[in-house]
mmCIF file of C-alpha atoms in Angstrom:
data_model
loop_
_atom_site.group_PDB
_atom_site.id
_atom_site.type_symbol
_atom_site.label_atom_id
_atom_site.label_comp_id
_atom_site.label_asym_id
_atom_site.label_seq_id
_atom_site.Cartn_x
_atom_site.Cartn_y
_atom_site.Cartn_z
ATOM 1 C CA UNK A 2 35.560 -28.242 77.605
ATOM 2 C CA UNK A 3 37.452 -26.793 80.700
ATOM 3 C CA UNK A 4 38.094 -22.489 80.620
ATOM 4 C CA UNK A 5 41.410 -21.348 80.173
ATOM 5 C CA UNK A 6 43.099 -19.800 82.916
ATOM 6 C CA UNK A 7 45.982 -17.333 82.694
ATOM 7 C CA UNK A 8 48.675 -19.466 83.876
ATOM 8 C CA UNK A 9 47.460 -22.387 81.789
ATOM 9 C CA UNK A 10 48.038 -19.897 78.550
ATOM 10 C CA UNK A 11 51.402 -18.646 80.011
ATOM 11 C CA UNK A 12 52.329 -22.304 80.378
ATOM 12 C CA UNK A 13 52.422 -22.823 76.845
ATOM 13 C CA UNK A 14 53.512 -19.680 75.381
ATOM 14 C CA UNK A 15 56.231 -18.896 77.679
ATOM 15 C CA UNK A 16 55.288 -16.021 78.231
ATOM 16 C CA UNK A 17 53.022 -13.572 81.162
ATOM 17 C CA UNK A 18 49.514 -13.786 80.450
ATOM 18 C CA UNK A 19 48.516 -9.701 79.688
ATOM 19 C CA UNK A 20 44.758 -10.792 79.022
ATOM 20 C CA UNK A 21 42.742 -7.895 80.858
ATOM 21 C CA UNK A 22 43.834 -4.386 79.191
ATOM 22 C CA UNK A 23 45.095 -6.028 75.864
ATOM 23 C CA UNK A 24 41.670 -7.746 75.278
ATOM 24 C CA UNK A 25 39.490 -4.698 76.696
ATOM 25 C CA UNK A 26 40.942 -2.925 74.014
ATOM 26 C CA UNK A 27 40.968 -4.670 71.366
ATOM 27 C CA UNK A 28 37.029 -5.588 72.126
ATOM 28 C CA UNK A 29 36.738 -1.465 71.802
ATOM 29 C CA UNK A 30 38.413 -1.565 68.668
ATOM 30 C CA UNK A 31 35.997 -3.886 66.859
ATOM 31 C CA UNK A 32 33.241 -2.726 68.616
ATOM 32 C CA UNK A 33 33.117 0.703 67.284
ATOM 33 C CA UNK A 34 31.661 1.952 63.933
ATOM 34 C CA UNK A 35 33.335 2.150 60.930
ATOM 35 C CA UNK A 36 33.725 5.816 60.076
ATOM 36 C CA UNK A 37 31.224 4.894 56.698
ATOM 37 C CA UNK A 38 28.838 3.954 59.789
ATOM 38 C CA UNK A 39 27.986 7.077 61.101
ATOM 39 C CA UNK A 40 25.305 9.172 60.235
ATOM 40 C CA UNK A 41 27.202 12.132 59.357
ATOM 41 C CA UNK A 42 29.175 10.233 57.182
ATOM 42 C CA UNK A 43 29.469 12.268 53.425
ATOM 43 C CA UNK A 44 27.780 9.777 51.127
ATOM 44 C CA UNK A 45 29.599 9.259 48.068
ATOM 45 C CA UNK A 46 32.753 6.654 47.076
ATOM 46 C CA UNK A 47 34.454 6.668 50.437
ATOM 47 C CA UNK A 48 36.065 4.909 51.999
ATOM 48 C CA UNK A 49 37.844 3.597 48.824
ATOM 49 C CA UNK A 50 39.078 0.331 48.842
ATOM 50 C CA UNK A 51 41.974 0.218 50.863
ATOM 51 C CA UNK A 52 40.321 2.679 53.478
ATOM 52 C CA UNK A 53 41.531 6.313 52.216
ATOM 53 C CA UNK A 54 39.728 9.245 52.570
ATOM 54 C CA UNK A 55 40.128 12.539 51.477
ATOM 55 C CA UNK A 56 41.853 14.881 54.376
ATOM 56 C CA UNK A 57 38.986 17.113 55.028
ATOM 57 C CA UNK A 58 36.116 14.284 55.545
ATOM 58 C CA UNK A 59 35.183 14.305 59.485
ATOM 59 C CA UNK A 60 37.482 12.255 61.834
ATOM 60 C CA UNK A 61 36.088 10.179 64.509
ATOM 61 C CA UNK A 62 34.913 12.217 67.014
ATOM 62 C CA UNK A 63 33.612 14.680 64.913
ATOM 63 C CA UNK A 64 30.915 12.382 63.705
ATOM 64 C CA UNK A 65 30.499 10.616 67.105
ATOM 65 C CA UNK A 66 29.586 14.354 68.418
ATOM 66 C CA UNK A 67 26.954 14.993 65.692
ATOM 67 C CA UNK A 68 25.382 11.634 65.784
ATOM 68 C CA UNK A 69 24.510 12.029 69.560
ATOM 69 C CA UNK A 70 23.364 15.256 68.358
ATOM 70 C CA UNK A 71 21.033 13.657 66.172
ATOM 71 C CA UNK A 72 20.121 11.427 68.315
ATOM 72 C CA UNK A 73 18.707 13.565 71.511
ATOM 73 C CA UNK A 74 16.563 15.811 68.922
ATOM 74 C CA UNK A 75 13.121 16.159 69.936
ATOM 75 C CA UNK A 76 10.667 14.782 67.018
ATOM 76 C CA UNK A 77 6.675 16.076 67.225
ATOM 77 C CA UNK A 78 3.833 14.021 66.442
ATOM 78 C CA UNK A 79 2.180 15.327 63.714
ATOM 79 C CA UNK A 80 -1.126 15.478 61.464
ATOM 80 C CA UNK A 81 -1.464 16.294 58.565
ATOM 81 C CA UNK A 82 -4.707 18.536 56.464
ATOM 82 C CA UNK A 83 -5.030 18.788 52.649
ATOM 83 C CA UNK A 84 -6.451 21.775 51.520
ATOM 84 C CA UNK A 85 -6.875 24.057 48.021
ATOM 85 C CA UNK A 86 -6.624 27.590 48.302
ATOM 86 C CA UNK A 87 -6.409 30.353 45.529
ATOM 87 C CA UNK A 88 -3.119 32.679 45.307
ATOM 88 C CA UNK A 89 -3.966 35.501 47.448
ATOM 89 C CA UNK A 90 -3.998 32.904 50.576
ATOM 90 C CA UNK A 91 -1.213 30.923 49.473
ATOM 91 C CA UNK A 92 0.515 33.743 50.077
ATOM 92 C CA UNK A 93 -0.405 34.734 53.340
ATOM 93 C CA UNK A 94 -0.361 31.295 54.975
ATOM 94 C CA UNK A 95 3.219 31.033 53.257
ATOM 95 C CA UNK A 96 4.883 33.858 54.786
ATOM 96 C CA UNK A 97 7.158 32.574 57.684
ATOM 97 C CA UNK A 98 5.909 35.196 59.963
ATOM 98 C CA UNK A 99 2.355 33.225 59.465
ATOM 99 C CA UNK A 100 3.888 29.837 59.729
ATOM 100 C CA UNK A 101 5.901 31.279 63.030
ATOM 101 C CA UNK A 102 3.166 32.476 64.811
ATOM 102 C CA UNK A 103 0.911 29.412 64.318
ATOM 103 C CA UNK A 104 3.184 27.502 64.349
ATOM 104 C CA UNK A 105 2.997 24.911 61.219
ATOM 105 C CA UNK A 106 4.384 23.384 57.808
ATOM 106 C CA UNK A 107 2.987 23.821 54.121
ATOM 107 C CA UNK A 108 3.982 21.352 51.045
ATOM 108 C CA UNK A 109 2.860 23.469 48.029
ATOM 109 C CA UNK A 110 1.740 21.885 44.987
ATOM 110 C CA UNK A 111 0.896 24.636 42.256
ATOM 111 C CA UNK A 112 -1.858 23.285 39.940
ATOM 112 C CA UNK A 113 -1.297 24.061 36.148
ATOM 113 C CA UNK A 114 -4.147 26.002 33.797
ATOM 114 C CA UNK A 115 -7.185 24.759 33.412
ATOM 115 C CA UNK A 116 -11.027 23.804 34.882
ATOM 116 C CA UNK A 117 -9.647 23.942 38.438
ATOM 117 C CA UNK A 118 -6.787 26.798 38.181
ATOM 118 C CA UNK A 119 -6.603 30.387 36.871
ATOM 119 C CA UNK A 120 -3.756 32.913 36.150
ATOM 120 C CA UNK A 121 -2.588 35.613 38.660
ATOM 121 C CA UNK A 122 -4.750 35.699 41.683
ATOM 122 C CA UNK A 123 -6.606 32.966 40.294
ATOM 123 C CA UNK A 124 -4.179 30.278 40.297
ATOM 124 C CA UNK A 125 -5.212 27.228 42.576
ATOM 125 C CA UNK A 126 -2.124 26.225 45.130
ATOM 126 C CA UNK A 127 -2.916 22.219 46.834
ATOM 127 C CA UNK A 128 -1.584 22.520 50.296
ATOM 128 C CA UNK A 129 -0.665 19.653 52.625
ATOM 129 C CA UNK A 130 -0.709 21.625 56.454
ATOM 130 C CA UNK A 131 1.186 19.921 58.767
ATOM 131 C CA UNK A 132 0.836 20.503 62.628
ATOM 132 C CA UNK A 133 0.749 19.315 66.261
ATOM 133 C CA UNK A 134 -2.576 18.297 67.396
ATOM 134 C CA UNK A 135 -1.937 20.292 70.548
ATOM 135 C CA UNK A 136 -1.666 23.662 68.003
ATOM 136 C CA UNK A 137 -5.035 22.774 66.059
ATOM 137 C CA UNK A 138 -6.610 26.204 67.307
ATOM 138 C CA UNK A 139 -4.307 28.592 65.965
ATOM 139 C CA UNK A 140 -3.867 26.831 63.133
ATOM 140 C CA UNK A 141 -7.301 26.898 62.210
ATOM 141 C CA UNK A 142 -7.650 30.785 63.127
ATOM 142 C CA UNK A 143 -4.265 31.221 60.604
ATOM 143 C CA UNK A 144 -6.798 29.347 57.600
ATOM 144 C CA UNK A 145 -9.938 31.116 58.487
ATOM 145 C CA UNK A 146 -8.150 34.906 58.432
ATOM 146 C CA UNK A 147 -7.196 33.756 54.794
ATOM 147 C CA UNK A 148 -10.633 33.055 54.369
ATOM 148 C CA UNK A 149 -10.604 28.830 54.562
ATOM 149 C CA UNK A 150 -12.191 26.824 57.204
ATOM 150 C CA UNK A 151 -10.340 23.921 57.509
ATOM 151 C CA UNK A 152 -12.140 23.176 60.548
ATOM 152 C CA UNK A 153 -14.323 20.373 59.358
ATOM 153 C CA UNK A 154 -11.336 18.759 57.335
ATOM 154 C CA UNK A 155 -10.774 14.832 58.929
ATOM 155 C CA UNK A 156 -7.106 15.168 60.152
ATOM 156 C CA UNK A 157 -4.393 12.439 59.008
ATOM 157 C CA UNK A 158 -1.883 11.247 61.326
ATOM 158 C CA UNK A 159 1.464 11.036 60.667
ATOM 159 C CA UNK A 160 2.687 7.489 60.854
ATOM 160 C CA UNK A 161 6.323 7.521 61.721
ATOM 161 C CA UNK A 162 7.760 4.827 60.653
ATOM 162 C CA UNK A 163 5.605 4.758 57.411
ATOM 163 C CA UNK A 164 6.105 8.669 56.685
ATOM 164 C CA UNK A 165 7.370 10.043 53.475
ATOM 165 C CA UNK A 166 11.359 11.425 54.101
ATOM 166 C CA UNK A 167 10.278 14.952 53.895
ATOM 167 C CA UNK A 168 7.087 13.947 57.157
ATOM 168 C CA UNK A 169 10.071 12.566 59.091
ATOM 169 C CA UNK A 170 12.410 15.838 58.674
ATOM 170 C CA UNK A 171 9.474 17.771 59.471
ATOM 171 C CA UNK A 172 8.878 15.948 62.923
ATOM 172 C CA UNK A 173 12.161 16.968 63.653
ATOM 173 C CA UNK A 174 12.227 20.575 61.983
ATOM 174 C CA UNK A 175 9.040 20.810 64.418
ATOM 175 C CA UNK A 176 10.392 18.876 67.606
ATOM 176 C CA UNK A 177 13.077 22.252 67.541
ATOM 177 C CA UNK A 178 10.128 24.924 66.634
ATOM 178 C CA UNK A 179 11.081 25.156 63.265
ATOM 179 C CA UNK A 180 8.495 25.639 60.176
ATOM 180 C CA UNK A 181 8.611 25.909 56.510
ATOM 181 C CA UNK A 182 6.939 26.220 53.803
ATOM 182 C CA UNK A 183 8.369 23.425 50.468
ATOM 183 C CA UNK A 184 7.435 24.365 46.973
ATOM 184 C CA UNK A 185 6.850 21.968 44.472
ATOM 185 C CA UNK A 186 9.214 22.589 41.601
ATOM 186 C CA UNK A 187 6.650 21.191 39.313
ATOM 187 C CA UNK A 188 2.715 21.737 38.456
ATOM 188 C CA UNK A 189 0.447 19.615 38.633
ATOM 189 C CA UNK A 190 -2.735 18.593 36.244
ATOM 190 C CA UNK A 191 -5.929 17.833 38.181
ATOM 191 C CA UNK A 192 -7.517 14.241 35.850
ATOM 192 C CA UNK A 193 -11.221 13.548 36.425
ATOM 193 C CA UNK A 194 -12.967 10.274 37.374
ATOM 194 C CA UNK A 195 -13.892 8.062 34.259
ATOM 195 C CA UNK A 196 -11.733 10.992 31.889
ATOM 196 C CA UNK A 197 -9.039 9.369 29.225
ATOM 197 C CA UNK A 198 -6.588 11.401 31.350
ATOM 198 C CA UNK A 199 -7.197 9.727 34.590
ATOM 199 C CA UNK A 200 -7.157 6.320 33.778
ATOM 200 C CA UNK A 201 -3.555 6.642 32.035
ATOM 201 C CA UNK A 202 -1.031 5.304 34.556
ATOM 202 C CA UNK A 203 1.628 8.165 32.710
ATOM 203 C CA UNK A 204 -1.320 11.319 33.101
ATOM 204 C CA UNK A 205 -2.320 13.510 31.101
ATOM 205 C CA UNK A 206 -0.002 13.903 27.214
ATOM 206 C CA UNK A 207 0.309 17.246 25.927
ATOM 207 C CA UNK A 208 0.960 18.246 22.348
ATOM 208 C CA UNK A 209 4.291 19.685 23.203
ATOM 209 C CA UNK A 210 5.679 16.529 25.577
ATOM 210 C CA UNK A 211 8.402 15.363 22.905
ATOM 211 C CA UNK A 212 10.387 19.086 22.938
ATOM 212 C CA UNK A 213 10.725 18.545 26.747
ATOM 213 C CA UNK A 214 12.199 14.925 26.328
#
């Protein structure tokens, strides 16, 4: 096959050959994103079907600005500790102040009544302590003023592409020295080894189950 040139195509249209600016831009044109594309993109039923969408959803360079936003944020390499504490730490190693200064994340699991968990002060709190390696020491002196020595705990690294959603938001949240603590809106039941209880896939059944159905 020979290349066209530009006088070959004018030849047999008749007309000049505008190749250069006309092509650029339509190249540009199919090259970008749809608007659906972007990462700030509202998820829902838009675009509908013949490409409307409501007024106030972001216009193109809106969402080109935030996703280069996105992507220069800084994301931290984390690990990860599990530890059980009682109330009366929970609540100190909660406080933002105490997550501020030594600079780490809690996921809080409460665990409901029973062999492992009390009422009041007494109530057992699982805690998944997530932190730079580079901050171990302060985190560790934050656990041991609450009276915990987490010390001796192996560490778990924080895999990044095989982190939970809330790991990967938190190597962000931490990248841009931010910490939280995330409550569990449910309790959980603690099933022993060889019990009826832990060898249900489904848990533990209580007598009450069907009234929360």
């Amino acid at each position: 096959l020979k290349p066209f040139s530009a006088e070959a195509i004018q030849s047999q249209v008749g007309q000049p050959a505008l190749l250069g600016h006309s092509c650029c831009a339509e190249m540009s044109r199919l090259s970008r994103k749809q608007l659906h594309q972007y990462q700030g993109w509202p998820k829902g039923i838009y675009p509908m079907s013949d490409g409307w969408v409501p007024p106030a959803y972001p216009g193109e360079e809106e969402l080109i600005a935030y996703e280069e936003k996105m992507n220069n944020r800084k994301k931290a390499v984390l690990i990860k500790k599990h530890v059980a504490v009682k109330a009366p730490a929970y609540e100190q190693l909660s406080a933002q102040e105490a997550m501020d200064k030594s600079e780490y994340s809690l996921i809080c699991m409460p665990i409901m009544e029973g062999p492992f968990s009390g009422e009041g002060e007494e109530r057992t709190w699982y805690l998944i302590v997530y932190y730079e390696s580079a901050k171990k020491g302060k985190v560790e002196r934050a656990f041991k003023s609450a009276g915990f020595d987490i010390s001796d705990i192996e560490p778990v690294p924080v895999d990044p592409d095989e982190a939970e959603d809330w790991e990967k938001d938190l190597m962000y949240d931490h990248g841009a020295s931010k910490y939280k603590a995330t409550v569990s809106e449910y309790e959980y039941a603690v099933c022993e080894k060889g019990t009826a209880e832990y060898d249900d896939p489904w848990g533990p059944k209580f007598a009450d189950g069907p009234n929360w159905e």
